[in-house]
């Protein structure tokens, strides 16, 4: 058990870029990066089998032999298959090990088709936010993915991932945000792919608690995955109910747990339909139709990103900025604003407004500040505001949960580890211009 957990932790560090690897572990990490990267491409069956065989040979006899992964034409299916096989390897101590075999792969569609996914995002407390319907299209090779968001029957956001390039059309603002990779966006591409994201999450953590249940009369598993579990922070975990036959998700919830209180979910995602659609029926599914929209290019941070300066601003200096910064007023629930910081990188500028250790408000434009960049392979949770704009909960690289709201000029992100999701969402709705 200790050796397996150590292996899972080491693999997590390698995938997260915090540790270098060599030999079989490097080959395995490289395979997973290639199989699960947002810009997916096909990886040959020999390479898959070779990497898994090398990992088994190195750590034998402690690890069980996973089921053989057959060749899959689509990169999306392959990512799920590889992650699933390794979940079997890395979760031997789980209450119910997940043996993902042919039914899970068959459910992802064939080489000449696409998947159409319909989700319903609804509040657990009626009226907390409008119901959001999400319609997704995923092509057979996983190179093109599109999600449309509908609030009260009106389309408000279209997001397209194609060959690694991301375009997000904010319909009410008539603006298209464009990035050369998912890293140009604070929440990454996580909300594009959450129907199978629990595979990756289980892989990243190395272990996941599982239990058996029933859902709408179906035999199912409940997979529990930690999202925020930092000391002195509200514990948040993702609970995914998956069909025990097809292994496709039926229900996704982010549940917060406070000491002495019952666990509660702010919202839940119901997977209403996942069906295979012939390629001929999706000819125009992967096109954004925004001929009059303003296009804004986002910056993808890389190795050449350098922080140039950081300075404190007075309120007078902050009020002079255009467009105005968004903040929570001179104090928020008794905590005065303690600092307004301007942070400059060679690729862009961001502003950080802190209310002690209670909550931090980020304002940023073309460049996502590294502090709030999304961790890889972590799903986002999409929640609509009353005005139709879409907010996203996701996990930052340091394990904190972030709530962000994209905009055509400046985007906003809130971090408050002691806040639950409902409290962060309430704070987002109380933002106001700093004038």
PDB file of C-alpha atoms in Angstrom, residues 10-259:
ATOM      1  CA  UNK A  10       5.497  10.513  -7.624  1.00  0.00           C
ATOM      2  CA  UNK A  11       3.506  10.197 -10.848  1.00  0.00           C
ATOM      3  CA  UNK A  12       1.335  13.126  -9.730  1.00  0.00           C
ATOM      4  CA  UNK A  13       4.434  15.284  -9.177  1.00  0.00           C
ATOM      5  CA  UNK A  14       5.870  14.327 -12.553  1.00  0.00           C
ATOM      6  CA  UNK A  15       2.594  15.100 -14.364  1.00  0.00           C
ATOM      7  CA  UNK A  16       2.373  18.424 -12.536  1.00  0.00           C
ATOM      8  CA  UNK A  17       5.921  19.408 -13.565  1.00  0.00           C
ATOM      9  CA  UNK A  18       7.271  19.427  -9.990  1.00  0.00           C
ATOM     10  CA  UNK A  19       9.648  16.509 -10.431  1.00  0.00           C
ATOM     11  CA  UNK A  20      11.745  15.125 -13.257  1.00  0.00           C
ATOM     12  CA  UNK A  21      11.522  11.465 -14.184  1.00  0.00           C
ATOM     13  CA  UNK A  22      13.583   8.994 -16.159  1.00  0.00           C
ATOM     14  CA  UNK A  23      13.308   5.459 -17.458  1.00  0.00           C
ATOM     15  CA  UNK A  24       9.954   3.695 -17.321  1.00  0.00           C
ATOM     16  CA  UNK A  25       8.315   6.351 -15.147  1.00  0.00           C
ATOM     17  CA  UNK A  26       9.222   9.055 -17.670  1.00  0.00           C
ATOM     18  CA  UNK A  27       7.801   6.923 -20.489  1.00  0.00           C
ATOM     19  CA  UNK A  28       4.588   6.368 -18.549  1.00  0.00           C
ATOM     20  CA  UNK A  29       4.224  10.078 -17.703  1.00  0.00           C
ATOM     21  CA  UNK A  30       4.915  11.014 -21.318  1.00  0.00           C
ATOM     22  CA  UNK A  31       2.274   8.588 -22.524  1.00  0.00           C
ATOM     23  CA  UNK A  32      -0.327   9.997 -20.140  1.00  0.00           C
ATOM     24  CA  UNK A  33       0.495  13.570 -21.093  1.00  0.00           C
ATOM     25  CA  UNK A  34       0.037  12.723 -24.757  1.00  0.00           C
ATOM     26  CA  UNK A  35      -3.087  10.666 -24.236  1.00  0.00           C
ATOM     27  CA  UNK A  36      -4.847  13.176 -22.000  1.00  0.00           C
ATOM     28  CA  UNK A  37      -3.632  16.543 -23.312  1.00  0.00           C
ATOM     29  CA  UNK A  38      -6.387  18.881 -24.496  1.00  0.00           C
ATOM     30  CA  UNK A  39      -4.842  18.917 -27.984  1.00  0.00           C
ATOM     31  CA  UNK A  40      -5.192  15.118 -28.164  1.00  0.00           C
ATOM     32  CA  UNK A  41      -3.795  13.037 -30.969  1.00  0.00           C
ATOM     33  CA  UNK A  42      -3.617   9.346 -31.671  1.00  0.00           C
ATOM     34  CA  UNK A  43      -1.153   7.179 -29.758  1.00  0.00           C
ATOM     35  CA  UNK A  44      -0.391   3.745 -31.183  1.00  0.00           C
ATOM     36  CA  UNK A  45      -1.385   0.543 -29.434  1.00  0.00           C
ATOM     37  CA  UNK A  46       2.233  -0.661 -29.332  1.00  0.00           C
ATOM     38  CA  UNK A  47       3.296   2.468 -27.495  1.00  0.00           C
ATOM     39  CA  UNK A  48       0.458   2.069 -24.985  1.00  0.00           C
ATOM     40  CA  UNK A  49       1.239  -1.583 -24.352  1.00  0.00           C
ATOM     41  CA  UNK A  50       4.966  -0.869 -24.147  1.00  0.00           C
ATOM     42  CA  UNK A  51       4.626   1.847 -21.532  1.00  0.00           C
ATOM     43  CA  UNK A  52       2.245  -0.201 -19.405  1.00  0.00           C
ATOM     44  CA  UNK A  53       4.442  -3.294 -19.684  1.00  0.00           C
ATOM     45  CA  UNK A  54       7.499  -1.276 -18.630  1.00  0.00           C
ATOM     46  CA  UNK A  55       5.643   0.093 -15.612  1.00  0.00           C
ATOM     47  CA  UNK A  56       4.506  -3.404 -14.612  1.00  0.00           C
ATOM     48  CA  UNK A  57       8.013  -4.772 -14.968  1.00  0.00           C
ATOM     49  CA  UNK A  58       9.529  -2.055 -12.823  1.00  0.00           C
ATOM     50  CA  UNK A  59       7.058  -2.329  -9.950  1.00  0.00           C
ATOM     51  CA  UNK A  60       6.298  -6.074 -10.026  1.00  0.00           C
ATOM     52  CA  UNK A  61       5.066  -7.874  -7.976  1.00  0.00           C
ATOM     53  CA  UNK A  62       3.249  -5.143  -6.064  1.00  0.00           C
ATOM     54  CA  UNK A  63       0.984  -4.022  -8.895  1.00  0.00           C
ATOM     55  CA  UNK A  64      -1.692  -6.150 -10.462  1.00  0.00           C
ATOM     56  CA  UNK A  65      -1.731  -6.576 -14.207  1.00  0.00           C
ATOM     57  CA  UNK A  66      -4.374  -4.315 -15.757  1.00  0.00           C
ATOM     58  CA  UNK A  67      -6.615  -5.373 -18.584  1.00  0.00           C
ATOM     59  CA  UNK A  68      -4.994  -5.074 -22.042  1.00  0.00           C
ATOM     60  CA  UNK A  69      -5.971  -1.855 -23.805  1.00  0.00           C
ATOM     61  CA  UNK A  70      -7.060  -2.461 -27.372  1.00  0.00           C
ATOM     62  CA  UNK A  71      -6.335   0.022 -30.158  1.00  0.00           C
ATOM     63  CA  UNK A  72      -8.802   2.906 -30.166  1.00  0.00           C
ATOM     64  CA  UNK A  73      -9.080   5.231 -33.134  1.00  0.00           C
ATOM     65  CA  UNK A  74     -10.080   8.319 -31.135  1.00  0.00           C
ATOM     66  CA  UNK A  75      -7.661  10.155 -28.869  1.00  0.00           C
ATOM     67  CA  UNK A  76     -10.549  10.903 -26.482  1.00  0.00           C
ATOM     68  CA  UNK A  77     -11.390   7.231 -26.075  1.00  0.00           C
ATOM     69  CA  UNK A  78      -7.716   6.397 -25.697  1.00  0.00           C
ATOM     70  CA  UNK A  79      -7.302   8.958 -22.931  1.00  0.00           C
ATOM     71  CA  UNK A  80     -10.184   7.376 -21.030  1.00  0.00           C
ATOM     72  CA  UNK A  81      -8.876   3.868 -21.670  1.00  0.00           C
ATOM     73  CA  UNK A  82      -5.320   4.579 -20.510  1.00  0.00           C
ATOM     74  CA  UNK A  83      -6.501   6.457 -17.439  1.00  0.00           C
ATOM     75  CA  UNK A  84      -8.950   3.667 -16.654  1.00  0.00           C
ATOM     76  CA  UNK A  85      -6.300   0.974 -16.924  1.00  0.00           C
ATOM     77  CA  UNK A  86      -4.056   2.915 -14.545  1.00  0.00           C
ATOM     78  CA  UNK A  87      -6.875   3.534 -12.097  1.00  0.00           C
ATOM     79  CA  UNK A  88      -7.034  -0.259 -11.801  1.00  0.00           C
ATOM     80  CA  UNK A  89      -3.302  -0.303 -11.110  1.00  0.00           C
ATOM     81  CA  UNK A  90      -3.219   2.578  -8.647  1.00  0.00           C
ATOM     82  CA  UNK A  91      -6.412   1.987  -6.644  1.00  0.00           C
ATOM     83  CA  UNK A  92      -5.852  -1.492  -5.275  1.00  0.00           C
ATOM     84  CA  UNK A  93      -6.660  -0.214  -1.792  1.00  0.00           C
ATOM     85  CA  UNK A  94     -10.033   1.248  -2.803  1.00  0.00           C
ATOM     86  CA  UNK A  95     -13.208  -0.218  -1.389  1.00  0.00           C
ATOM     87  CA  UNK A  96     -14.461  -1.069  -4.885  1.00  0.00           C
ATOM     88  CA  UNK A  97     -11.697  -1.202  -7.536  1.00  0.00           C
ATOM     89  CA  UNK A  98     -12.878   0.017 -10.934  1.00  0.00           C
ATOM     90  CA  UNK A  99     -12.242  -2.484 -13.697  1.00  0.00           C
ATOM     91  CA  UNK A 100     -12.879  -0.442 -16.831  1.00  0.00           C
ATOM     92  CA  UNK A 101     -13.042  -2.747 -19.814  1.00  0.00           C
ATOM     93  CA  UNK A 102     -14.853  -3.008 -23.161  1.00  0.00           C
ATOM     94  CA  UNK A 103     -18.251  -1.521 -22.189  1.00  0.00           C
ATOM     95  CA  UNK A 104     -16.652   1.809 -21.197  1.00  0.00           C
ATOM     96  CA  UNK A 105     -14.743   2.039 -24.462  1.00  0.00           C
ATOM     97  CA  UNK A 106     -17.717   1.053 -26.602  1.00  0.00           C
ATOM     98  CA  UNK A 107     -19.786   3.791 -24.960  1.00  0.00           C
ATOM     99  CA  UNK A 108     -17.418   6.427 -26.326  1.00  0.00           C
ATOM    100  CA  UNK A 109     -18.450   5.848 -29.935  1.00  0.00           C
ATOM    101  CA  UNK A 110     -16.805   4.552 -33.082  1.00  0.00           C
ATOM    102  CA  UNK A 111     -14.238   6.024 -35.494  1.00  0.00           C
ATOM    103  CA  UNK A 112     -16.822   7.434 -37.930  1.00  0.00           C
ATOM    104  CA  UNK A 113     -19.112   9.113 -35.398  1.00  0.00           C
ATOM    105  CA  UNK A 114     -19.295  11.837 -32.768  1.00  0.00           C
ATOM    106  CA  UNK A 115     -20.721  11.979 -29.292  1.00  0.00           C
ATOM    107  CA  UNK A 116     -23.519  14.358 -28.378  1.00  0.00           C
ATOM    108  CA  UNK A 117     -23.791  15.041 -24.648  1.00  0.00           C
ATOM    109  CA  UNK A 118     -26.582  16.964 -22.920  1.00  0.00           C
ATOM    110  CA  UNK A 119     -26.170  18.073 -19.312  1.00  0.00           C
ATOM    111  CA  UNK A 120     -28.443  19.959 -16.954  1.00  0.00           C
ATOM    112  CA  UNK A 121     -26.791  22.108 -14.263  1.00  0.00           C
ATOM    113  CA  UNK A 122     -29.230  22.919 -11.483  1.00  0.00           C
ATOM    114  CA  UNK A 123     -28.994  24.369  -7.959  1.00  0.00           C
ATOM    115  CA  UNK A 124     -29.671  22.167  -4.962  1.00  0.00           C
ATOM    116  CA  UNK A 125     -31.355  25.169  -3.331  1.00  0.00           C
ATOM    117  CA  UNK A 126     -34.154  26.314  -5.671  1.00  0.00           C
ATOM    118  CA  UNK A 127     -33.589  29.820  -7.018  1.00  0.00           C
ATOM    119  CA  UNK A 128     -29.886  30.028  -6.110  1.00  0.00           C
ATOM    120  CA  UNK A 129     -29.112  30.450  -9.820  1.00  0.00           C
ATOM    121  CA  UNK A 130     -30.854  29.754 -13.130  1.00  0.00           C
ATOM    122  CA  UNK A 131     -30.856  26.230 -14.542  1.00  0.00           C
ATOM    123  CA  UNK A 132     -28.195  25.847 -17.216  1.00  0.00           C
ATOM    124  CA  UNK A 133     -28.371  23.362 -20.101  1.00  0.00           C
ATOM    125  CA  UNK A 134     -25.074  22.367 -21.720  1.00  0.00           C
ATOM    126  CA  UNK A 135     -24.902  20.675 -25.110  1.00  0.00           C
ATOM    127  CA  UNK A 136     -21.589  19.147 -26.127  1.00  0.00           C
ATOM    128  CA  UNK A 137     -20.182  17.612 -29.304  1.00  0.00           C
ATOM    129  CA  UNK A 138     -17.060  15.442 -29.208  1.00  0.00           C
ATOM    130  CA  UNK A 139     -15.665  14.058 -32.439  1.00  0.00           C
ATOM    131  CA  UNK A 140     -14.445  10.486 -32.734  1.00  0.00           C
ATOM    132  CA  UNK A 141     -10.761  11.413 -32.571  1.00  0.00           C
ATOM    133  CA  UNK A 142     -11.155  13.874 -29.718  1.00  0.00           C
ATOM    134  CA  UNK A 143      -9.430  16.645 -31.676  1.00  0.00           C
ATOM    135  CA  UNK A 144     -12.567  18.771 -31.865  1.00  0.00           C
ATOM    136  CA  UNK A 145     -14.836  19.439 -28.895  1.00  0.00           C
ATOM    137  CA  UNK A 146     -17.587  22.002 -28.575  1.00  0.00           C
ATOM    138  CA  UNK A 147     -19.833  22.984 -25.684  1.00  0.00           C
ATOM    139  CA  UNK A 148     -22.758  25.412 -25.862  1.00  0.00           C
ATOM    140  CA  UNK A 149     -24.299  26.912 -22.719  1.00  0.00           C
ATOM    141  CA  UNK A 150     -28.004  27.802 -22.582  1.00  0.00           C
ATOM    142  CA  UNK A 151     -29.692  29.864 -19.860  1.00  0.00           C
ATOM    143  CA  UNK A 152     -33.492  30.143 -19.967  1.00  0.00           C
ATOM    144  CA  UNK A 153     -33.404  28.765 -23.502  1.00  0.00           C
ATOM    145  CA  UNK A 154     -30.968  31.426 -24.760  1.00  0.00           C
ATOM    146  CA  UNK A 155     -27.480  30.488 -25.915  1.00  0.00           C
ATOM    147  CA  UNK A 156     -24.944  32.528 -23.927  1.00  0.00           C
ATOM    148  CA  UNK A 157     -21.544  30.882 -24.537  1.00  0.00           C
ATOM    149  CA  UNK A 158     -20.040  28.748 -27.289  1.00  0.00           C
ATOM    150  CA  UNK A 159     -16.639  27.139 -26.676  1.00  0.00           C
ATOM    151  CA  UNK A 160     -14.708  25.275 -29.364  1.00  0.00           C
ATOM    152  CA  UNK A 161     -11.479  23.306 -28.988  1.00  0.00           C
ATOM    153  CA  UNK A 162      -9.941  22.395 -32.329  1.00  0.00           C
ATOM    154  CA  UNK A 163      -6.400  21.141 -32.782  1.00  0.00           C
ATOM    155  CA  UNK A 164      -5.346  22.718 -29.481  1.00  0.00           C
ATOM    156  CA  UNK A 165      -6.750  26.149 -30.401  1.00  0.00           C
ATOM    157  CA  UNK A 166      -9.550  27.439 -28.168  1.00  0.00           C
ATOM    158  CA  UNK A 167     -12.260  29.929 -29.188  1.00  0.00           C
ATOM    159  CA  UNK A 168     -14.880  31.098 -26.699  1.00  0.00           C
ATOM    160  CA  UNK A 169     -17.781  33.169 -28.009  1.00  0.00           C
ATOM    161  CA  UNK A 170     -19.441  35.303 -25.318  1.00  0.00           C
ATOM    162  CA  UNK A 171     -22.772  35.789 -27.070  1.00  0.00           C
ATOM    163  CA  UNK A 172     -24.269  38.691 -25.008  1.00  0.00           C
ATOM    164  CA  UNK A 173     -21.057  40.726 -25.421  1.00  0.00           C
ATOM    165  CA  UNK A 174     -20.569  39.606 -29.063  1.00  0.00           C
ATOM    166  CA  UNK A 175     -16.894  38.895 -28.318  1.00  0.00           C
ATOM    167  CA  UNK A 176     -14.749  35.889 -29.219  1.00  0.00           C
ATOM    168  CA  UNK A 177     -11.806  35.119 -26.915  1.00  0.00           C
ATOM    169  CA  UNK A 178      -9.094  33.135 -28.715  1.00  0.00           C
ATOM    170  CA  UNK A 179      -6.114  31.239 -27.304  1.00  0.00           C
ATOM    171  CA  UNK A 180      -3.519  29.014 -28.919  1.00  0.00           C
ATOM    172  CA  UNK A 181      -3.923  26.519 -26.062  1.00  0.00           C
ATOM    173  CA  UNK A 182      -6.110  25.856 -23.043  1.00  0.00           C
ATOM    174  CA  UNK A 183      -3.544  27.571 -20.812  1.00  0.00           C
ATOM    175  CA  UNK A 184      -4.669  30.934 -22.189  1.00  0.00           C
ATOM    176  CA  UNK A 185      -7.827  30.565 -20.053  1.00  0.00           C
ATOM    177  CA  UNK A 186      -7.934  30.586 -16.260  1.00  0.00           C
ATOM    178  CA  UNK A 187      -9.983  27.398 -15.935  1.00  0.00           C
ATOM    179  CA  UNK A 188      -8.132  25.711 -18.801  1.00  0.00           C
ATOM    180  CA  UNK A 189     -10.312  23.465 -20.954  1.00  0.00           C
ATOM    181  CA  UNK A 190     -11.703  21.498 -18.053  1.00  0.00           C
ATOM    182  CA  UNK A 191     -15.347  22.379 -18.687  1.00  0.00           C
ATOM    183  CA  UNK A 192     -15.043  21.028 -22.236  1.00  0.00           C
ATOM    184  CA  UNK A 193     -14.446  17.466 -21.192  1.00  0.00           C
ATOM    185  CA  UNK A 194     -16.081  16.783 -17.836  1.00  0.00           C
ATOM    186  CA  UNK A 195     -18.160  13.756 -19.032  1.00  0.00           C
ATOM    187  CA  UNK A 196     -15.046  11.577 -18.648  1.00  0.00           C
ATOM    188  CA  UNK A 197     -12.926  13.840 -16.431  1.00  0.00           C
ATOM    189  CA  UNK A 198     -13.330  11.620 -13.369  1.00  0.00           C
ATOM    190  CA  UNK A 199     -10.974   9.129 -15.034  1.00  0.00           C
ATOM    191  CA  UNK A 200      -8.188  11.700 -15.035  1.00  0.00           C
ATOM    192  CA  UNK A 201      -8.967  12.919 -11.542  1.00  0.00           C
ATOM    193  CA  UNK A 202      -8.741   9.399 -10.177  1.00  0.00           C
ATOM    194  CA  UNK A 203      -5.457   8.976 -11.991  1.00  0.00           C
ATOM    195  CA  UNK A 204      -4.013  12.260 -10.730  1.00  0.00           C
ATOM    196  CA  UNK A 205      -4.738  11.484  -7.083  1.00  0.00           C
ATOM    197  CA  UNK A 206      -3.624   7.878  -7.421  1.00  0.00           C
ATOM    198  CA  UNK A 207      -6.551   6.602  -5.327  1.00  0.00           C
ATOM    199  CA  UNK A 208     -10.256   7.355  -5.142  1.00  0.00           C
ATOM    200  CA  UNK A 209     -12.889   6.180  -2.703  1.00  0.00           C
ATOM    201  CA  UNK A 210     -15.623   4.216  -4.418  1.00  0.00           C
ATOM    202  CA  UNK A 211     -18.863   2.625  -3.286  1.00  0.00           C
ATOM    203  CA  UNK A 212     -21.798   0.858  -4.882  1.00  0.00           C
ATOM    204  CA  UNK A 213     -25.229   2.428  -5.221  1.00  0.00           C
ATOM    205  CA  UNK A 214     -28.250   2.598  -7.519  1.00  0.00           C
ATOM    206  CA  UNK A 215     -29.338   5.611  -9.576  1.00  0.00           C
ATOM    207  CA  UNK A 216     -32.694   5.769 -11.372  1.00  0.00           C
ATOM    208  CA  UNK A 217     -32.927   2.003 -11.062  1.00  0.00           C
ATOM    209  CA  UNK A 218     -29.423   1.410 -12.496  1.00  0.00           C
ATOM    210  CA  UNK A 219     -26.540  -0.253 -10.730  1.00  0.00           C
ATOM    211  CA  UNK A 220     -23.913   2.435 -10.217  1.00  0.00           C
ATOM    212  CA  UNK A 221     -20.657   3.412  -8.532  1.00  0.00           C
ATOM    213  CA  UNK A 222     -20.070   6.598  -6.564  1.00  0.00           C
ATOM    214  CA  UNK A 223     -16.533   7.890  -7.090  1.00  0.00           C
ATOM    215  CA  UNK A 224     -15.307  10.430  -4.482  1.00  0.00           C
ATOM    216  CA  UNK A 225     -12.450  12.680  -5.530  1.00  0.00           C
ATOM    217  CA  UNK A 226     -10.920  15.487  -3.419  1.00  0.00           C
ATOM    218  CA  UNK A 227     -10.995  18.951  -4.995  1.00  0.00           C
ATOM    219  CA  UNK A 228      -9.956  21.207  -2.083  1.00  0.00           C
ATOM    220  CA  UNK A 229      -8.515  19.578   1.045  1.00  0.00           C
ATOM    221  CA  UNK A 230      -6.003  22.160   2.291  1.00  0.00           C
ATOM    222  CA  UNK A 231      -5.493  22.756   6.051  1.00  0.00           C
ATOM    223  CA  UNK A 232      -7.840  25.430   7.441  1.00  0.00           C
ATOM    224  CA  UNK A 233      -9.889  25.375   4.232  1.00  0.00           C
ATOM    225  CA  UNK A 234     -13.381  24.165   3.499  1.00  0.00           C
ATOM    226  CA  UNK A 235     -13.103  20.591   2.266  1.00  0.00           C
ATOM    227  CA  UNK A 236     -14.650  20.128  -1.175  1.00  0.00           C
ATOM    228  CA  UNK A 237     -14.896  16.834  -3.008  1.00  0.00           C
ATOM    229  CA  UNK A 238     -16.332  15.827  -6.344  1.00  0.00           C
ATOM    230  CA  UNK A 239     -18.793  12.942  -6.244  1.00  0.00           C
ATOM    231  CA  UNK A 240     -19.439  11.263  -9.563  1.00  0.00           C
ATOM    232  CA  UNK A 241     -22.157   8.649  -9.945  1.00  0.00           C
ATOM    233  CA  UNK A 242     -21.254   6.386 -12.860  1.00  0.00           C
ATOM    234  CA  UNK A 243     -23.170   3.582 -14.511  1.00  0.00           C
ATOM    235  CA  UNK A 244     -21.756   0.245 -13.393  1.00  0.00           C
ATOM    236  CA  UNK A 245     -22.155  -1.218 -16.898  1.00  0.00           C
ATOM    237  CA  UNK A 246     -21.108   1.593 -19.253  1.00  0.00           C
ATOM    238  CA  UNK A 247     -18.979   3.605 -16.774  1.00  0.00           C
ATOM    239  CA  UNK A 248     -20.377   6.828 -18.180  1.00  0.00           C
ATOM    240  CA  UNK A 249     -21.288   9.505 -15.589  1.00  0.00           C
ATOM    241  CA  UNK A 250     -24.904  10.018 -14.560  1.00  0.00           C
ATOM    242  CA  UNK A 251     -24.523  12.711 -11.909  1.00  0.00           C
ATOM    243  CA  UNK A 252     -21.663  15.052 -10.913  1.00  0.00           C
ATOM    244  CA  UNK A 253     -21.716  17.007  -7.628  1.00  0.00           C
ATOM    245  CA  UNK A 254     -19.163  19.174  -5.841  1.00  0.00           C
ATOM    246  CA  UNK A 255     -19.894  18.627  -2.140  1.00  0.00           C
ATOM    247  CA  UNK A 256     -18.505  20.824   0.623  1.00  0.00           C
ATOM    248  CA  UNK A 257     -17.845  19.432   4.077  1.00  0.00           C
ATOM    249  CA  UNK A 258     -17.500  21.565   7.213  1.00  0.00           C
ATOM    250  CA  UNK A 259     -16.677  20.221  10.652  1.00  0.00           C
TER     251      UNK A 259
END
